Coordinates of C-alpha atoms and ligand atoms in Angstrom, one line a residue:
X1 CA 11.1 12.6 -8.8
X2 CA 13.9 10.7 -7.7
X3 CA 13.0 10.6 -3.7
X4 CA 9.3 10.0 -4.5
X5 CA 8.3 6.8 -2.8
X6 CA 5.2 4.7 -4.1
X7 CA 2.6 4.2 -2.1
X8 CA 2.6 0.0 -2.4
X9 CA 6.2 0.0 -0.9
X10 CA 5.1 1.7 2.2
X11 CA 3.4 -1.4 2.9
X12 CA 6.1 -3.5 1.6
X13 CA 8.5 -1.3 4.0
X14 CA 6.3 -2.1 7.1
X15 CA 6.1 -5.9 6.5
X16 CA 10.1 -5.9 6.2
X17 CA 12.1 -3.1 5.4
X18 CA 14.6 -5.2 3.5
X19 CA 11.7 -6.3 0.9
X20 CA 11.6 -2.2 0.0
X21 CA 15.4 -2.9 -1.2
X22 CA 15.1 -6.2 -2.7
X23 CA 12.2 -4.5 -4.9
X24 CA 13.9 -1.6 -6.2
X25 CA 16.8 -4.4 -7.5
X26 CA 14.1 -6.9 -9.0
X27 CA 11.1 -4.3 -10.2
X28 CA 12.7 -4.8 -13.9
X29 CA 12.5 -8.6 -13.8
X30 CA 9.4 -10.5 -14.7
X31 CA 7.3 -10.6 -11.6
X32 CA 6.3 -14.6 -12.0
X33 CA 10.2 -15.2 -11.3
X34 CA 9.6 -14.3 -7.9
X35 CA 5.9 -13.7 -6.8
X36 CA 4.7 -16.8 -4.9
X37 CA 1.5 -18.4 -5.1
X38 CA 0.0 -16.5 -2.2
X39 CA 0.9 -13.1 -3.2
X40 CA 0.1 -13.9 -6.7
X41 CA -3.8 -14.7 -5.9
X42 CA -4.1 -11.1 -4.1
X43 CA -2.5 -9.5 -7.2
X44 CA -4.8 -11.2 -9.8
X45 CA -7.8 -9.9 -7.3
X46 CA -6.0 -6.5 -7.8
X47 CA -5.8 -6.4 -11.5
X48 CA -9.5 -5.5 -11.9
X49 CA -8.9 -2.1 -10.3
X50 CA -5.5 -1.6 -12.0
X51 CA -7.2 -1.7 -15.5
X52 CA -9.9 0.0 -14.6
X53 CA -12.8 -2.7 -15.3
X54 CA -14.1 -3.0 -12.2
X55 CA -17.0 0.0 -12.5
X56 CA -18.3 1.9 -15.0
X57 CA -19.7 4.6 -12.6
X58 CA -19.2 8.1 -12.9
X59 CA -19.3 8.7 -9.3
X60 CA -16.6 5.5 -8.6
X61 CA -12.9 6.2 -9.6
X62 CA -10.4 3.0 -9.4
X63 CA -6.6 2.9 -10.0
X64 CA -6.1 6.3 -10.1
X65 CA -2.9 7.7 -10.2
X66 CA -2.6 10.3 -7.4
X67 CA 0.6 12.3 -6.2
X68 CA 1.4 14.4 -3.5
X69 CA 4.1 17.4 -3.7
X70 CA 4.2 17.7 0.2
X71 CA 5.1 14.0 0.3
X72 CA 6.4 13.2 -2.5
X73 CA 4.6 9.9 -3.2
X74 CA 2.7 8.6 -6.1
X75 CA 0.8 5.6 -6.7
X76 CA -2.7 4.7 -7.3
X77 CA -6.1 4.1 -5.6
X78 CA -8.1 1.4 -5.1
X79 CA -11.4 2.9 -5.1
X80 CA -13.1 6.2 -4.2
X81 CA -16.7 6.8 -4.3
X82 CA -17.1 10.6 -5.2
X83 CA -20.6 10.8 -4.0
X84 CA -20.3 8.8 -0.8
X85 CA -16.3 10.7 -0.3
X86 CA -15.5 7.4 1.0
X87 CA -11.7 5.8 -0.1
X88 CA -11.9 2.0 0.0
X89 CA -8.7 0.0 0.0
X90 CA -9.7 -3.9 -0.7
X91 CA -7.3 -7.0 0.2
X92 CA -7.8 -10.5 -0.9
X93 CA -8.3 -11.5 2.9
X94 CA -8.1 -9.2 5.5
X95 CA -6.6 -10.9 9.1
X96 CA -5.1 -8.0 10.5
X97 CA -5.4 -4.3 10.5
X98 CA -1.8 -4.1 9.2
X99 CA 0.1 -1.0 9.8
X100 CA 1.1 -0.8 6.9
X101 CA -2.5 -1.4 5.9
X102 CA -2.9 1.9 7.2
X103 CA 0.0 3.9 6.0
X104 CA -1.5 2.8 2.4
X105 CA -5.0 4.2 3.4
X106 CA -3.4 7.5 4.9
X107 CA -1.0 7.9 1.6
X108 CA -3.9 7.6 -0.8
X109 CA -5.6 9.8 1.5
X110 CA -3.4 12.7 1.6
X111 CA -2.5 12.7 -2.2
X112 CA -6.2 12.9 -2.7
X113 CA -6.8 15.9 -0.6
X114 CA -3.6 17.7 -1.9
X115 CA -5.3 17.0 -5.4
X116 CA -8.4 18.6 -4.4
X117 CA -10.6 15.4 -3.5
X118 CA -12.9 15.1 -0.2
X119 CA -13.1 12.5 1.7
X120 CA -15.1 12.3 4.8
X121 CA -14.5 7.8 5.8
X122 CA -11.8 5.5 4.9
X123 CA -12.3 1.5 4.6
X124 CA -10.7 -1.7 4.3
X125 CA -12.4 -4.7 2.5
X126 CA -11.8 -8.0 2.7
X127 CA -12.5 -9.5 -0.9
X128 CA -13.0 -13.0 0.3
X129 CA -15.2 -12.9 3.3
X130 CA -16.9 -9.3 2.5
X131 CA -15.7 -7.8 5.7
X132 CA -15.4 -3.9 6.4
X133 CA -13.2 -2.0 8.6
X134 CA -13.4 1.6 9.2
X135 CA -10.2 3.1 9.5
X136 CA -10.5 6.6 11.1
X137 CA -8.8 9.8 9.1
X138 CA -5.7 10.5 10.4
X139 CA -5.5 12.8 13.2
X140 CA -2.1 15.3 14.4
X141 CA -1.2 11.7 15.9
X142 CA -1.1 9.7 13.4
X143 CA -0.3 11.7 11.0
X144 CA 3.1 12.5 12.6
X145 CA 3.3 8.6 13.2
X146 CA 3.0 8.5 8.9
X147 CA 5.5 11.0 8.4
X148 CA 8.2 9.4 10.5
X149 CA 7.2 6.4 8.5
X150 CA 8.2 8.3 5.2
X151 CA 11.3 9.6 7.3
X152 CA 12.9 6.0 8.0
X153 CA 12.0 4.2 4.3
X154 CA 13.7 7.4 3.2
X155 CA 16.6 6.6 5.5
X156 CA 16.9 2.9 5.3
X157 CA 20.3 1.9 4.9
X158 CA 19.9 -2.0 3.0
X159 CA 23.3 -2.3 5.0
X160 CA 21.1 -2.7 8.2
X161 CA 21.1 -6.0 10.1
X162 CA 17.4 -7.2 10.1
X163 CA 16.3 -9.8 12.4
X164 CA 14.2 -12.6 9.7
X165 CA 10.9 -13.6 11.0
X166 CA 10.3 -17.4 9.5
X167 CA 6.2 -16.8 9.1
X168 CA 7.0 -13.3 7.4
X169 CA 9.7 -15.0 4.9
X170 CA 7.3 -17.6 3.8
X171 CA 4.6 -15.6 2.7
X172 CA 7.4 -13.0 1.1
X173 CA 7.5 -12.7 -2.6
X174 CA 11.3 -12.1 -2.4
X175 CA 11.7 -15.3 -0.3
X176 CA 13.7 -17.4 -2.9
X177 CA 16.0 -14.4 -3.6
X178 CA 16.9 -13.4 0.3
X179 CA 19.7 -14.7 2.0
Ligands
SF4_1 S1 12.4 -13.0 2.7 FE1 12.1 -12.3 4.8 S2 13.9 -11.0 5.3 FE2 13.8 -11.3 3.0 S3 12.7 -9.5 2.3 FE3 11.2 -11.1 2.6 S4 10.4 -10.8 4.7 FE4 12.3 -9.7 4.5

């Protein structure tokens, strides 16, 4: 279990791959004595789906743990609709199609397959201005793109000089603990 990854820090990994470190030393601490303000309000629009409470439909599954083996990543979903076989990943406010956006979609993705789900579209959602965007399945392309993702989180070396990015820091939860 140890070189599982979680499917949240592959995100985390592609915003800056020195957050991925900083989280694994702080995951035991109380997250108010480092989540800012902005990251906070996305995690309180998250905390529907982690608890479950957002549906009561039998066809809609939300923060379900999923795994894959071939992988080896665990984490949970945002939501799949088990009629529609269509895997939803919302954001507070959607800007960008992130990368790492992506890499979340294609991680929940694959878990679900290896665990016997279909799925037939993938989504983004932005929460606050009710936007869709289709992400296509991942193809022999970018699927060997999201394994030499998983490659380099599993061989980042913390000791690795990163360049800081001033808009990135300021938005980062780990801000007031990186030097
Ligand atoms: S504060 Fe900046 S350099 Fe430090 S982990 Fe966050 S994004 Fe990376």
């Amino acid at each position: 279990m140890q070189d599982y990854i979680q499917i949240s820090k592959i995100n985390d990994f592609i915003f800056c791959p020195f957050s991925i470190y900083l989280h694994g030393i702080y995951e035991n601490f109380s997250e108010k004595t480092y989540h800012s303000s902005y990251q906070t309000r996305g995690k309180l629009k998250h905390e529907s789906v982690d608890t479950g409470t957002y549906s009561t439909s039998k066809n809609i599954l939300q923060g379900t743990e999923v795994y894959s083996e071939k992988y080896e990543l665990v984490g949970k979903i945002d939501t799949l609709d088990t009629d529609k076989k269509k895997l939803i990943e919302r954001k507070n406010k959607i800007i960008n199609i992130y990368d790492g956006y992506r890499y979340q979609l294609y991680a929940q993705y694959f878990c679900l397959i290896e665990m016997g789900y279909e799925i037939e579209e993938m989504s983004l959602y932005s929460i606050s201005d009710n936007k869709s965007y289709p992400i296509p399945l991942p193809d022999e392309d970018t699927t060997k793109e999201f394994e030499a993702v998983l490659e380099k989180i599993r061989k980042f070396d913390p000791s690795t000089k990163i360049s800081k990015n001033p808009q990135k820091c300021e938005k980062c939860i780990y801000n007031n603990l990186c030097n």
